[in-house]
Structures are given as structure tokens and as C-alpha cells.
CSV table of C-alpha atoms in Angstrom, one decimal:
chain,number,residue,atom,x,y,z
A,251,GLY,CA,-3.9,14.1,-2.6
A,252,ALA,CA,-3.4,13.5,1.2
A,253,VAL,CA,0.1,13.6,2.2
A,254,VAL,CA,1.2,11.0,4.9
A,255,SER,CA,4.9,11.4,5.6
A,256,GLN,CA,7.0,8.8,7.6
A,257,HIS,CA,10.0,9.2,9.1
A,258,PRO,CA,12.7,7.4,9.2
A,259,SER,CA,13.1,6.6,5.4
A,260,TRP,CA,15.5,3.6,6.2
A,261,VAL,CA,17.4,2.6,9.5
A,262,ILE,CA,20.0,-0.1,10.4
A,263,CYS,CA,20.2,-1.2,14.1
A,264,LYS,CA,21.8,-4.0,16.4
A,265,SER,CA,20.1,-6.7,16.9
A,266,GLY,CA,18.7,-6.7,20.7
A,267,THR,CA,18.0,-2.7,20.3
A,268,SER,CA,14.6,-1.1,19.8
A,269,VAL,CA,13.5,1.3,16.8
A,270,LYS,CA,10.4,3.5,16.7
A,271,ILE,CA,9.3,4.8,13.6
A,272,GLU,CA,6.7,7.9,13.1
A,273,CYS,CA,3.9,8.2,10.6
A,274,ARG,CA,2.3,11.6,10.4
A,275,SER,CA,-0.4,13.0,8.6
A,276,LEU,CA,0.5,16.4,7.4
A,277,ASP,CA,-2.8,18.5,6.1
A,278,PHE,CA,-5.5,15.9,7.7
A,279,GLN,CA,-6.4,14.1,10.7
A,280,ALA,CA,-6.0,10.5,10.7
A,281,THR,CA,-8.5,9.0,13.5
A,282,THR,CA,-6.9,5.6,11.7
A,283,MET,CA,-3.8,4.2,11.0
A,284,PHE,CA,-2.3,1.6,9.5
A,285,TRP,CA,0.9,-0.7,9.4
A,286,TYR,CA,1.8,-2.5,7.0
A,287,ARG,CA,5.1,-4.9,6.3
A,288,GLN,CA,6.3,-5.7,2.7
A,289,PHE,CA,9.1,-8.6,1.7
A,290,PRO,CA,10.4,-7.8,-1.6
A,291,LYS,CA,8.4,-8.7,-4.5
A,292,GLN,CA,5.0,-8.9,-1.9
A,293,SER,CA,2.5,-7.4,-1.6
A,294,LEU,CA,1.5,-5.4,1.3
A,295,MET,CA,0.5,-7.5,4.7
A,296,LEU,CA,-1.3,-5.8,7.4
A,297,MET,CA,0.2,-5.5,10.6
A,298,ALA,CA,-2.3,-3.6,13.2
A,299,THR,CA,-4.7,-0.6,13.1
A,300,SER,CA,-3.4,2.0,14.9
A,301,ASN,CA,-6.6,3.8,16.9
A,302,GLU,CA,-6.4,7.8,18.3
A,303,GLY,CA,-6.6,7.4,21.8
A,304,SER,CA,-7.0,3.5,22.0
A,305,LYS,CA,-5.4,0.2,21.8
A,306,ALA,CA,-4.1,-0.9,18.4
A,307,THR,CA,-5.8,-3.5,16.9
A,308,TYR,CA,-3.4,-6.7,15.5
A,309,GLU,CA,-3.4,-8.8,13.2
A,310,GLN,CA,-3.5,-12.6,13.6
A,311,GLY,CA,0.1,-13.7,13.6
A,312,VAL,CA,1.7,-10.5,14.9
A,313,GLU,CA,3.1,-10.2,18.3
A,314,LYS,CA,1.7,-6.9,20.3
A,315,ASP,CA,4.8,-7.0,22.4
A,316,LYS,CA,7.4,-7.1,20.2
A,317,PHE,CA,5.2,-4.4,17.9
A,318,LEU,CA,4.0,-1.2,19.9
A,319,ILE,CA,2.4,0.8,18.3
A,320,ASN,CA,1.0,4.2,20.2
A,321,HIS,CA,-1.6,6.8,18.4
A,322,ALA,CA,-1.6,9.9,20.7
A,323,SER,CA,-2.8,12.2,18.3
A,324,LEU,CA,-4.8,12.7,15.5
A,325,THR,CA,-2.2,13.2,13.0
A,326,LEU,CA,0.8,10.7,14.5
A,327,SER,CA,1.1,7.2,15.1
A,328,THR,CA,4.1,5.4,16.0
A,329,LEU,CA,5.2,1.5,15.2
A,330,THR,CA,8.2,0.8,18.0
A,331,VAL,CA,10.1,-2.5,17.0
A,332,THR,CA,11.5,-3.9,20.4
A,333,SER,CA,14.4,-6.1,20.7
A,334,ALA,CA,14.8,-6.5,16.7
A,335,HIS,CA,16.4,-9.1,15.4
A,336,PRO,CA,17.3,-9.8,11.8
A,337,GLU,CA,14.1,-11.4,10.7
A,338,ASP,CA,12.4,-7.9,11.3
A,339,SER,CA,14.2,-6.2,8.7
A,340,SER,CA,11.8,-5.3,6.4
A,341,PHE,CA,10.3,-2.2,4.4
A,342,TYR,CA,7.6,-1.1,7.1
A,343,ILE,CA,4.9,1.7,5.4
A,344,CYS,CA,2.3,3.3,7.4
A,345,SER,CA,-1.1,4.7,5.9
A,346,ALA,CA,-4.2,6.9,6.4
A,347,SER,CA,-7.4,7.3,4.9
A,348,ALA,CA,-8.4,10.7,3.5
A,349,GLN,CA,-11.5,11.8,0.9
A,350,GLY,CA,-12.0,7.7,0.9
A,351,ALA,CA,-8.8,6.5,0.0
A,352,ALA,CA,-5.5,5.5,1.5
A,353,PHE,CA,-2.7,7.1,1.5
A,354,PHE,CA,0.9,5.7,2.1
A,355,GLY,CA,4.0,7.2,3.7
A,356,GLN,CA,7.3,6.7,2.3
A,357,GLY,CA,8.2,3.7,3.8
A,358,THR,CA,11.1,2.8,6.1
A,359,ARG,CA,13.3,0.0,5.1
A,360,LEU,CA,14.8,-1.2,8.5
A,361,THR,CA,17.8,-4.1,8.4
A,362,VAL,CA,19.1,-5.6,11.7
A,363,VAL,CA,22.5,-6.3,11.8
B,5,GLN,CA,-8.9,-18.4,-3.4
B,6,LYS,CA,-7.9,-15.2,-2.4
B,7,GLU,CA,-9.9,-12.3,-2.6
B,8,VAL,CA,-7.6,-10.1,-5.1
B,9,GLU,CA,-6.1,-11.8,-7.9
B,10,GLN,CA,-3.1,-10.3,-9.8
B,11,ASP,CA,-0.6,-11.0,-11.8
B,12,PRO,CA,2.6,-10.6,-10.4
B,13,GLY,CA,4.4,-10.3,-14.1
B,14,PRO,CA,6.9,-8.9,-15.3
B,15,LEU,CA,5.2,-7.2,-18.1
B,16,SER,CA,7.2,-5.8,-20.5
B,17,VAL,CA,6.7,-3.4,-23.4
B,18,PRO,CA,8.1,-1.4,-25.5
B,19,GLU,CA,7.8,3.0,-24.9
B,20,GLY,CA,4.7,4.3,-26.5
B,21,ALA,CA,2.9,1.4,-25.8
B,22,ILE,CA,-1.0,0.4,-24.3
B,23,VAL,CA,-0.3,-1.1,-21.3
B,24,SER,CA,-3.6,-3.3,-20.0
B,25,LEU,CA,-3.4,-4.1,-16.2
B,26,ASN,CA,-5.8,-6.3,-14.3
B,27,CYS,CA,-7.6,-7.5,-11.1
B,28,THR,CA,-10.0,-10.0,-10.2
B,29,TYR,CA,-11.9,-10.6,-7.1
B,30,SER,CA,-14.5,-12.6,-5.3
B,31,ASN,CA,-15.5,-10.3,-2.0
B,32,SER,CA,-18.8,-8.8,-4.1
B,33,ALA,CA,-19.1,-6.4,-1.1
B,34,PHE,CA,-16.2,-4.4,-2.7
B,35,GLN,CA,-17.2,-1.2,-3.6
B,36,TYR,CA,-14.5,1.0,-3.5
B,37,PHE,CA,-11.4,0.4,-6.1
B,38,MET,CA,-7.5,1.9,-6.4
B,39,TRP,CA,-4.6,1.0,-8.4
B,40,TYR,CA,-1.4,2.4,-6.8
B,41,ARG,CA,1.7,2.6,-8.3
B,42,GLN,CA,5.0,1.6,-6.3
B,43,TYR,CA,8.5,2.4,-7.2
B,44,SER,CA,11.5,0.3,-5.5
B,45,ARG,CA,12.0,1.2,-1.8
B,46,LYS,CA,9.5,3.5,-1.7
B,47,GLY,CA,5.4,3.5,-0.6
B,48,PRO,CA,2.6,3.2,-3.0
B,49,GLU,CA,1.2,6.4,-4.5
B,50,LEU,CA,-2.7,6.4,-5.7
B,51,LEU,CA,-3.1,7.0,-9.0
B,52,MET,CA,-6.8,6.1,-9.5
B,53,TYR,CA,-9.6,6.0,-7.2
B,54,THR,CA,-13.2,4.7,-8.4
B,55,TYR,CA,-16.5,3.8,-6.9
B,56,SER,CA,-18.8,1.2,-8.6
B,57,SER,CA,-18.8,-0.1,-12.3
B,58,GLY,CA,-17.3,2.4,-14.7
B,59,ASN,CA,-14.9,4.4,-16.1
B,60,LYS,CA,-12.3,7.0,-15.1
B,61,GLU,CA,-9.6,8.9,-17.0
B,62,ASP,CA,-6.8,11.1,-15.7
B,63,GLY,CA,-4.2,11.7,-18.3
B,64,ARG,CA,-3.0,9.0,-19.6
B,65,PHE,CA,-4.6,6.5,-17.3
B,66,THR,CA,-8.2,4.5,-17.3
B,67,ALA,CA,-9.3,3.0,-14.7
B,68,GLN,CA,-12.2,0.4,-15.6
B,69,VAL,CA,-14.4,-1.7,-13.2
B,70,ASP,CA,-17.2,-4.1,-14.0
B,71,LYS,CA,-18.5,-5.3,-10.8
B,72,SER,CA,-20.7,-7.6,-12.8
B,73,SER,CA,-17.4,-9.8,-14.0
B,74,LYS,CA,-15.3,-8.7,-10.9
B,75,TYR,CA,-12.9,-7.5,-12.7
B,76,ILE,CA,-10.9,-4.0,-12.8
B,77,SER,CA,-8.5,-2.8,-15.2
B,78,LEU,CA,-6.1,0.1,-15.4
B,79,PHE,CA,-4.5,1.1,-18.6
B,80,ILE,CA,-1.8,3.3,-19.6
B,81,ARG,CA,-1.7,5.3,-22.8
B,82,ASP,CA,1.5,6.7,-24.5
B,83,SER,CA,3.5,4.3,-21.6
B,84,GLN,CA,6.6,6.0,-20.5
B,85,PRO,CA,10.0,4.3,-18.9
B,86,SER,CA,9.1,6.4,-16.4
B,87,ASP,CA,6.0,3.9,-15.9
B,88,SER,CA,8.0,1.0,-15.0
B,89,ALA,CA,7.2,0.2,-11.3
B,90,THR,CA,4.5,-2.3,-9.6
B,91,TYR,CA,1.3,-1.6,-9.8
B,92,LEU,CA,-0.9,-2.5,-6.9
B,93,CYS,CA,-4.8,-3.0,-7.3
B,94,ALA,CA,-6.5,-2.5,-3.9
B,95,MET,CA,-10.5,-2.4,-3.0
B,96,GLU,CA,-12.4,-2.0,0.4
B,97,THR,CA,-16.0,-2.0,1.1
B,98,GLY,CA,-15.8,1.1,2.9
B,99,SER,CA,-14.5,0.1,6.5
B,100,TYR,CA,-11.1,1.8,5.1
B,101,ILE,CA,-9.3,-1.1,5.8
B,102,PRO,CA,-8.0,-2.0,1.4
B,103,THR,CA,-7.5,-5.2,0.4
B,104,PHE,CA,-4.7,-5.6,-2.1
B,105,GLY,CA,-3.4,-7.5,-4.7
B,106,ARG,CA,0.3,-8.8,-4.8
B,107,GLY,CA,1.3,-6.2,-7.4
B,108,THR,CA,2.2,-6.2,-11.0
B,109,SER,CA,5.5,-5.9,-12.0
B,110,LEU,CA,6.0,-3.7,-15.5
B,111,ILE,CA,8.6,-2.7,-17.5
B,112,VAL,CA,8.5,-0.1,-20.2
B,113,HIS,CA,11.6,-0.1,-22.4
B,114,PRO,CA,13.1,2.5,-24.3
């Protein structure tokens, strides 16, 4: 299957700082990538669809100014959580579609203290 | 009613048992059906991918789709403790944006 790599796997940051999460498709090109947020024992919640070379499409209720998405190349999308607060602590996962199925990164555990 | 319904469990079975995991859905436009396995604090891993109705087998795993009943299943034979994880069903219309079930927690005890 296709490989999606996400980095970092975990990060702890102070309240008010920004954190960048990278998502890379290693063996295929992804014109579209997806960012999810997952709370404990809950399913994946789609936050935004990242499109290469254009603006991301955000789901209702997701603050675009807080969760900045950049998809500058066919293999890299980044999610920046700006001015992070403790309520932003969560598990963030990216995915990209290849061969008709979605492939996920390893996820990033963000803890804001 | 949610588009995809999945019992969260937990489902606890003894090692060696046959496990049956299921999802129902309401959107008849779904054509692609997937099962993912997610270990704690990890991203989901694609297990099975099927298109339209029918069965697909891969090792100990069998995915079954019944579009007329809007019902999909994942069977795990000879279950192992290492199969303990959360299993997510997902489906999509061809838009590459999957809709996920909430996941079923499976515990296989020795």
C-alpha cells in the first residue's frame, strides 16, 4: 500500500505558541490530503481538505485562522496550530488517497500545557 | 441518523474465536468500502478495500458487502491477542472523502 509519513509523532508545547505538523506521501503524489482530529474513543473528525497549489477547504466549525494548512507540493501538506491552547490538545492525523483508498499517517499527539 | 453506524463495543473474545464486526449505512451512493485497524495512539491502517457487493478474503480477514441491505462486515478467523485494536469501517462515493464509523474496540484475550 501507499505510505504516508507524519511528523512529529508527539509534541508538547506551551500555551500561546504555534506548532507545525508535516504530512508526506512517500511513494506517490497526492493532489489532495486530509486532516483529521480524533478525541479519545471517538471516530475521526475531518477538519479540512488540503489541495495542492490552492487554499484548503475547511469543515464547518473549524477555524481556518487557527489551523493553517499549506499544501505547497504534491508530496507535502502542513498543518500549523497557531496560538495553541490546552483545548487544542488532541490527536491529529493526516491522510491521502491512492489507488482509491485512504492511507493515513501515524498521527501526532499534541499536548498544550 | 448518522450516515454510518458502528457499535463501539468493546467486543471481548477468546483467542482463536471468529470475530464479526459490522457497519450499517444509509447513503446508497457509497460504492467503496474499507476497513481500518487502529492501535492506540497510532494512525489507522488499511486492512481491506472492496468495491460494490460481494466478499473479499485476505489471509484471516474476510470483508463482506451487502449493498441491498446497506450492511458491511469484517470477519477475523483464528483471532489473536495482537488483533486487539479499534476497527473502523469507512465508505465513500468515489469523492475520495471517506465517511467513517466510530470504530469498534476489539479485545482478544489469551
